[in-house]
Amino acid sequence: MTPHVQRGIAQEMAPDVFRLELPTPFNVGPVNVYLVKGEKLTLIDVGPLTEEAWQALTNGLSSIGMSIEQIEQIVLTHHHVDHCGLLERVRQISGAKTLAHPLAAPYIELDEEFMDFHDRFFTDLYKQSGVPQEKMYIIQRFHQLMKTFSETSRIDVHLKHEQTVPHLSQWQVMYTPGHSQSHLSLYRASDRVMIGGDHIIKRISSNAFIEPPRDRSSVRPLTLVQYRTALQMCADMDIEQVLSGHGEPVLDHRELILARLRKNWERTDTLRRLLGDGEKTAYELTALLFPTLYEKELPLTISETLGHIDLLTILHQVDVREQEGVLYYSV
Ligand SMILES: [Zn+2]
Ligand SMILES: [Zn+2]
């Protein structure tokens, strides 16, 4: 049994890996960041931009005799604000370099042009999905979230699948997209430890968030298909423990992955059954699949619905008809 980590106290996960739990203002609860003592002192993720998270980060480091000033590099598992909001503050104080997947860049830089493209992408997608006009304001919330809980920063080094992490020579990069297009995990073969970000979490099933493609000329990534593939990749690996971005380590990754894949497939079946009652838009399906959640958590729930529609589309098990720009699905 791993004792529950105390806030502000770093917990040793391996002789050179420490977990620091930082509070977040989000439903997901606290976020874990990891300090790895490699050739360079490396922080994996930094937490959201709040005073509470900052206090917990500095206290956690000092509990093992370390300080922000000593951090030499930062690796980001992905671009969500609960993981990267404090990036610029840590960089300013420490002079650390940032290593991340290239697709994290426009989010980390808060690139205005990309944000406009992001808005237009979701406006079109939500219209197509039958989202009522009065719910469209939700698209703006994303920017508010980004600007409140992170600040403009930058990535210095781009990381790719299967490369060794610079100055962390025991650790290999694994590209694990689905939850986010920029999602990376790190793996160390010698003790079979994976730092898994939000790819695999013990107590919550990660959402495969719909994201825009990298540019206008590309098509939307099929995030649930990606996510299932990246989960299967990890199921094939020999892993002793996954150190997740939230909660306790995962010690039985294969069982957990199989359970997640099975649950996921059950939802695809439910969606197919719902379509058996007559054609529906993605928004109508979302309301039926997540009756208590869809109004509050539209981006999350509609991502889930569209993901299952994508799966059924690949399997040629769904028909689609367009009327006045709205897509109607049937089986
Ligand atoms: Zn995330
Ligand atoms: Zn997270």
Short mmCIF file of C-alpha atoms and ligand atoms in Angstrom, two decimals:
data_model
loop_
_atom_site.label_atom_id
_atom_site.label_comp_id
_atom_site.label_asym_id
_atom_site.label_seq_id
_atom_site.Cartn_x
_atom_site.Cartn_y
_atom_site.Cartn_z
CA MET A 1 0.00 0.00 0.00
CA THR A 2 1.27 3.42 -0.91
CA PRO A 3 0.56 5.89 1.88
CA HIS A 4 -1.47 8.87 0.75
CA VAL A 5 0.86 11.68 -0.14
CA GLN A 6 0.75 14.66 2.17
CA ARG A 7 0.32 18.02 0.53
CA GLY A 8 3.53 20.01 0.63
CA ILE A 9 5.64 16.91 1.34
CA ALA A 10 7.42 15.15 -1.53
CA GLN A 11 6.94 11.39 -1.60
CA GLU A 12 9.68 9.07 -2.87
CA MET A 13 8.36 6.79 -5.66
CA ALA A 14 11.78 5.46 -6.71
CA PRO A 15 15.22 6.40 -5.31
CA ASP A 16 15.45 9.32 -7.76
CA VAL A 17 11.75 10.09 -8.43
CA PHE A 18 9.59 12.16 -6.08
CA ARG A 19 5.88 12.91 -6.27
CA LEU A 20 4.51 16.31 -5.27
CA GLU A 21 0.76 16.69 -5.02
CA LEU A 22 -0.54 20.17 -5.82
CA PRO A 23 -4.10 21.45 -5.37
CA THR A 24 -6.12 22.53 -8.44
CA PRO A 25 -9.39 24.45 -8.61
CA PHE A 26 -10.78 21.83 -11.03
CA ASN A 27 -13.18 18.88 -10.59
CA VAL A 28 -10.35 16.45 -11.22
CA GLY A 29 -8.83 17.30 -7.80
CA PRO A 30 -5.09 17.59 -7.04
CA VAL A 31 -2.47 17.11 -9.74
CA ASN A 32 0.83 15.22 -9.34
CA VAL A 33 4.10 16.63 -10.55
CA TYR A 34 7.27 14.56 -10.38
CA LEU A 35 10.83 15.54 -9.63
CA VAL A 36 13.39 13.29 -11.33
CA LYS A 37 17.05 13.49 -10.35
CA GLY A 38 18.66 12.71 -13.69
CA GLU A 39 21.80 14.21 -15.22
CA LYS A 40 19.75 17.37 -14.93
CA LEU A 41 17.24 18.02 -12.19
CA THR A 42 13.94 17.64 -14.03
CA LEU A 43 10.40 18.54 -13.12
CA ILE A 44 7.68 16.60 -14.95
CA ASP A 45 4.71 19.01 -15.17
CA VAL A 46 4.38 22.07 -12.95
CA GLY A 47 0.73 22.46 -11.87
CA PRO A 48 -1.83 25.24 -12.47
CA LEU A 49 -1.15 28.95 -12.04
CA THR A 50 -2.59 29.46 -8.54
CA GLU A 51 -0.96 30.62 -5.31
CA GLU A 52 -2.06 27.40 -3.58
CA ALA A 53 -0.32 25.23 -6.20
CA TRP A 54 2.79 27.42 -6.06
CA GLN A 55 2.97 27.10 -2.26
CA ALA A 56 2.57 23.31 -2.45
CA LEU A 57 5.26 23.10 -5.15
CA THR A 58 7.81 25.16 -3.24
CA ASN A 59 7.00 23.42 0.07
CA GLY A 60 7.23 19.99 -1.57
CA LEU A 61 10.63 20.78 -3.04
CA SER A 62 11.96 22.16 0.24
CA SER A 63 10.76 18.99 2.05
CA ILE A 64 13.52 17.16 0.17
CA GLY A 65 16.04 19.97 0.41
CA MET A 66 15.40 21.35 -3.07
CA SER A 67 14.24 24.68 -4.45
CA ILE A 68 12.72 26.05 -7.65
CA GLU A 69 16.06 27.74 -8.49
CA GLN A 70 17.70 24.32 -8.85
CA ILE A 71 15.27 22.99 -11.51
CA GLU A 72 17.22 22.63 -14.77
CA GLN A 73 14.56 21.37 -17.14
CA ILE A 74 10.81 20.82 -17.28
CA VAL A 75 9.09 18.09 -19.27
CA LEU A 76 5.37 18.58 -19.96
CA THR A 77 3.17 15.49 -20.31
CA HIS A 78 0.58 17.61 -22.17
CA HIS A 79 -0.73 21.13 -22.52
CA HIS A 80 -3.70 21.15 -20.09
CA VAL A 81 -3.55 24.03 -17.59
CA ASP A 82 -3.65 21.80 -14.49
CA HIS A 83 -0.27 20.45 -15.70
CA CYS A 84 1.48 23.43 -17.25
CA GLY A 85 0.05 26.69 -15.80
CA LEU A 86 3.03 27.50 -13.57
CA LEU A 87 5.51 26.87 -16.37
CA GLU A 88 6.57 30.47 -16.98
CA ARG A 89 6.91 31.24 -13.28
CA VAL A 90 9.21 28.24 -12.75
CA ARG A 91 11.20 29.14 -15.88
CA GLN A 92 11.66 32.76 -14.78
CA ILE A 93 13.05 31.78 -11.41
CA SER A 94 15.10 28.75 -12.44
CA GLY A 95 16.10 29.45 -16.03
CA ALA A 96 14.99 25.87 -16.83
CA LYS A 97 14.35 24.78 -20.41
CA THR A 98 10.99 23.29 -21.45
CA LEU A 99 10.73 19.96 -23.26
CA ALA A 100 7.37 18.91 -24.74
CA HIS A 101 5.60 17.55 -27.77
CA PRO A 102 5.50 20.11 -30.62
CA LEU A 103 1.68 20.06 -30.67
CA ALA A 104 1.67 21.61 -27.19
CA ALA A 105 3.34 24.77 -28.54
CA PRO A 106 0.33 26.90 -29.64
CA TYR A 107 -1.40 26.28 -26.29
CA ILE A 108 1.73 27.01 -24.23
CA GLU A 109 2.42 30.15 -26.26
CA LEU A 110 -1.28 31.17 -26.06
CA ASP A 111 -0.92 31.85 -29.79
CA GLU A 112 -3.76 34.23 -30.73
CA GLU A 113 -3.96 33.07 -34.33
CA PHE A 114 -4.27 29.45 -33.24
CA MET A 115 -6.91 30.40 -30.65
CA ASP A 116 -8.99 32.05 -33.41
CA PHE A 117 -8.63 28.92 -35.51
CA HIS A 118 -9.54 26.86 -32.41
CA ASP A 119 -12.76 28.94 -31.99
CA ARG A 120 -13.76 28.62 -35.63
CA PHE A 121 -13.11 24.86 -35.55
CA PHE A 122 -15.37 24.38 -32.52
CA THR A 123 -18.06 26.74 -33.83
CA ASP A 124 -18.29 24.65 -37.02
CA LEU A 125 -18.08 21.33 -35.16
CA TYR A 126 -20.77 22.30 -32.63
CA LYS A 127 -23.08 23.63 -35.37
CA GLN A 128 -22.65 20.37 -37.24
CA SER A 129 -23.34 18.47 -34.02
CA GLY A 130 -26.66 20.29 -33.49
CA VAL A 131 -25.55 22.29 -30.42
CA PRO A 132 -28.12 25.08 -29.86
CA GLN A 133 -26.94 28.64 -30.50
CA GLU A 134 -27.40 29.64 -26.84
CA LYS A 135 -24.83 27.01 -25.78
CA MET A 136 -22.08 28.28 -28.12
CA TYR A 137 -20.69 30.62 -25.43
CA ILE A 138 -19.00 27.53 -24.00
CA ILE A 139 -16.33 27.79 -26.71
CA GLN A 140 -15.09 31.05 -25.14
CA ARG A 141 -14.69 29.41 -21.76
CA PHE A 142 -11.66 27.49 -22.97
CA HIS A 143 -9.69 30.71 -23.50
CA GLN A 144 -10.77 32.12 -20.17
CA LEU A 145 -9.53 28.94 -18.52
CA MET A 146 -6.20 29.09 -20.36
CA LYS A 147 -5.65 32.76 -19.56
CA THR A 148 -6.66 32.45 -15.91
CA PHE A 149 -4.67 29.35 -14.98
CA SER A 150 -1.62 29.68 -17.25
CA GLU A 151 0.43 32.43 -18.84
CA THR A 152 2.32 32.78 -22.09
CA SER A 153 5.41 30.64 -22.11
CA ARG A 154 7.46 28.61 -24.59
CA ILE A 155 8.87 25.22 -25.46
CA ASP A 156 12.62 24.96 -26.12
CA VAL A 157 12.98 21.31 -27.10
CA HIS A 158 10.49 19.18 -29.02
CA LEU A 159 10.19 15.53 -27.96
CA LYS A 160 9.33 12.63 -30.26
CA HIS A 161 8.12 9.05 -29.75
CA GLU A 162 10.86 6.61 -28.68
CA GLN A 163 13.61 9.16 -28.28
CA THR A 164 15.62 9.37 -25.05
CA VAL A 165 14.79 12.38 -22.93
CA PRO A 166 17.77 14.78 -23.07
CA HIS A 167 19.70 14.76 -19.76
CA LEU A 168 17.43 12.00 -18.47
CA SER A 169 19.17 9.20 -20.30
CA GLN A 170 17.33 6.30 -18.62
CA TRP A 171 13.97 7.61 -19.75
CA GLN A 172 12.32 7.11 -23.10
CA VAL A 173 9.56 9.26 -24.60
CA MET A 174 6.32 7.55 -25.58
CA TYR A 175 3.79 9.47 -27.65
CA THR A 176 0.43 8.58 -26.09
CA PRO A 177 -2.18 10.76 -27.84
CA GLY A 178 -5.94 10.67 -27.28
CA HIS A 179 -6.56 12.54 -24.03
CA SER A 180 -4.65 15.35 -25.71
CA GLN A 181 -2.81 15.62 -29.02
CA SER A 182 0.37 16.67 -27.22
CA HIS A 183 0.32 13.84 -24.68
CA LEU A 184 3.62 12.18 -23.81
CA SER A 185 4.48 9.52 -21.26
CA LEU A 186 7.97 8.62 -20.07
CA TYR A 187 9.21 5.07 -19.53
CA ARG A 188 12.25 3.66 -17.78
CA ALA A 189 12.97 0.04 -18.68
CA SER A 190 15.38 -0.68 -15.79
CA ASP A 191 12.66 -0.52 -13.12
CA ARG A 192 9.64 -0.54 -15.48
CA VAL A 193 8.31 2.79 -14.25
CA MET A 194 6.09 4.88 -16.49
CA ILE A 195 5.24 8.51 -15.80
CA GLY A 196 1.85 8.53 -17.43
CA GLY A 197 0.33 12.03 -17.12
CA ASP A 198 -3.41 11.78 -17.83
CA HIS A 199 -3.08 8.77 -20.12
CA ILE A 200 -3.75 6.21 -17.39
CA ILE A 201 -5.34 7.25 -14.11
CA LYS A 202 -6.47 4.85 -11.41
CA ARG A 203 -9.74 6.33 -10.20
CA ILE A 204 -11.02 8.21 -13.25
CA SER A 205 -11.30 7.22 -16.85
CA SER A 206 -9.49 9.79 -19.01
CA ASN A 207 -11.48 11.66 -21.58
CA ALA A 208 -10.38 11.64 -25.22
CA PHE A 209 -10.94 15.35 -25.80
CA ILE A 210 -11.73 16.48 -29.32
CA GLU A 211 -9.09 18.97 -30.45
CA PRO A 212 -8.65 20.84 -33.70
CA PRO A 213 -6.11 19.52 -36.19
CA ARG A 214 -2.68 21.13 -36.21
CA ASP A 215 -3.62 23.38 -39.12
CA ARG A 216 -6.48 24.20 -41.43
CA SER A 217 -5.40 21.78 -44.13
CA SER A 218 -5.58 18.72 -41.87
CA VAL A 219 -8.62 16.74 -40.75
CA ARG A 220 -9.83 16.41 -37.17
CA PRO A 221 -7.88 13.72 -35.28
CA LEU A 222 -10.02 10.74 -34.24
CA THR A 223 -9.17 11.14 -30.59
CA LEU A 224 -10.99 8.12 -29.13
CA VAL A 225 -9.45 5.84 -31.75
CA GLN A 226 -6.03 7.31 -30.91
CA TYR A 227 -6.67 6.90 -27.22
CA ARG A 228 -7.67 3.24 -27.53
CA THR A 229 -4.56 2.56 -29.64
CA ALA A 230 -2.24 4.29 -27.16
CA LEU A 231 -3.84 2.33 -24.29
CA GLN A 232 -3.25 -0.92 -26.17
CA MET A 233 0.38 0.07 -26.74
CA CYS A 234 0.82 0.39 -22.96
CA ALA A 235 -1.03 -2.88 -22.26
CA ASP A 236 1.64 -4.63 -24.34
CA MET A 237 4.43 -3.13 -22.22
CA ASP A 238 6.03 -4.48 -19.11
CA ILE A 239 5.16 -1.87 -16.50
CA GLU A 240 5.62 -2.17 -12.75
CA GLN A 241 3.88 1.07 -11.87
CA VAL A 242 2.37 4.00 -13.70
CA LEU A 243 2.92 7.30 -11.92
CA SER A 244 -0.16 9.23 -12.98
CA GLY A 245 -0.94 12.91 -13.25
CA HIS A 246 -3.74 12.47 -10.71
CA GLY A 247 -4.08 10.12 -7.76
CA GLU A 248 -2.22 7.03 -6.68
CA PRO A 249 0.14 4.96 -8.85
CA VAL A 250 -1.40 2.27 -11.06
CA LEU A 251 0.09 -1.13 -10.17
CA ASP A 252 -2.12 -3.32 -12.37
CA HIS A 253 -2.04 -1.42 -15.65
CA ARG A 254 -3.18 -4.33 -17.85
CA GLU A 255 -6.34 -5.03 -15.86
CA LEU A 256 -7.12 -1.34 -15.67
CA ILE A 257 -6.63 -0.86 -19.42
CA LEU A 258 -8.79 -3.88 -20.25
CA ALA A 259 -11.52 -2.61 -17.92
CA ARG A 260 -11.36 0.84 -19.54
CA LEU A 261 -11.49 -0.58 -23.07
CA ARG A 262 -14.42 -2.81 -22.15
CA LYS A 263 -16.39 0.02 -20.51
CA ASN A 264 -15.64 2.16 -23.51
CA TRP A 265 -16.99 -0.43 -25.89
CA GLU A 266 -20.16 -0.78 -23.79
CA ARG A 267 -20.77 2.91 -24.33
CA THR A 268 -20.35 2.48 -28.09
CA ASP A 269 -23.04 -0.22 -27.87
CA THR A 270 -25.33 2.06 -25.87
CA LEU A 271 -24.93 4.77 -28.48
CA ARG A 272 -25.73 2.32 -31.26
CA ARG A 273 -28.87 1.23 -29.39
CA LEU A 274 -29.96 4.85 -28.98
CA LEU A 275 -29.61 5.34 -32.73
CA GLY A 276 -31.83 2.28 -33.22
CA ASP A 277 -34.74 4.41 -31.94
CA GLY A 278 -34.34 6.89 -34.80
CA GLU A 279 -31.83 9.35 -36.19
CA LYS A 280 -30.21 11.84 -33.88
CA THR A 281 -27.63 14.61 -33.81
CA ALA A 282 -24.44 14.30 -31.75
CA TYR A 283 -25.88 16.85 -29.31
CA GLU A 284 -29.10 14.84 -28.85
CA LEU A 285 -27.03 11.69 -28.30
CA THR A 286 -24.88 13.51 -25.73
CA ALA A 287 -27.99 14.60 -23.79
CA LEU A 288 -29.21 10.98 -23.74
CA LEU A 289 -25.83 9.47 -22.82
CA PHE A 290 -24.95 12.02 -20.12
CA PRO A 291 -28.28 13.46 -18.90
CA THR A 292 -26.89 14.93 -15.68
CA LEU A 293 -23.52 16.05 -17.01
CA TYR A 294 -23.92 17.30 -20.57
CA GLU A 295 -25.07 20.85 -19.78
CA LYS A 296 -22.24 21.53 -17.34
CA GLU A 297 -19.51 19.61 -19.16
CA LEU A 298 -20.36 19.98 -22.84
CA PRO A 299 -16.81 19.84 -24.34
CA LEU A 300 -16.04 16.69 -22.35
CA THR A 301 -19.32 14.88 -23.03
CA ILE A 302 -19.65 15.83 -26.70
CA SER A 303 -16.03 14.67 -27.20
CA GLU A 304 -17.08 11.30 -25.82
CA THR A 305 -20.14 11.07 -28.10
CA LEU A 306 -18.22 12.10 -31.23
CA GLY A 307 -15.51 9.57 -30.33
CA HIS A 308 -18.04 6.74 -30.32
CA ILE A 309 -19.58 7.98 -33.57
CA ASP A 310 -16.06 7.92 -35.06
CA LEU A 311 -15.62 4.30 -33.94
CA LEU A 312 -18.96 3.27 -35.46
CA THR A 313 -18.13 5.18 -38.65
CA ILE A 314 -14.85 3.28 -39.03
CA LEU A 315 -16.78 0.03 -38.62
CA HIS A 316 -19.38 1.13 -41.21
CA GLN A 317 -22.11 0.82 -38.60
CA VAL A 318 -23.59 4.28 -38.83
CA ASP A 319 -25.18 6.34 -41.60
CA VAL A 320 -25.08 10.09 -41.73
CA ARG A 321 -27.32 12.63 -43.44
CA GLU A 322 -26.72 16.36 -43.65
CA GLN A 323 -29.50 18.90 -43.45
CA GLU A 324 -28.85 22.64 -43.27
CA GLY A 325 -25.32 22.06 -41.97
CA VAL A 326 -26.39 19.67 -39.18
CA LEU A 327 -25.40 15.99 -39.24
CA TYR A 328 -28.05 13.38 -38.39
CA TYR A 329 -26.86 9.86 -37.54
CA SER A 330 -28.78 6.61 -37.88
CA VAL A 331 -28.11 2.86 -37.90
ZN ZN B 1 -5.27 16.50 -19.09
ZN ZN B 2 -4.88 16.46 -15.67
#
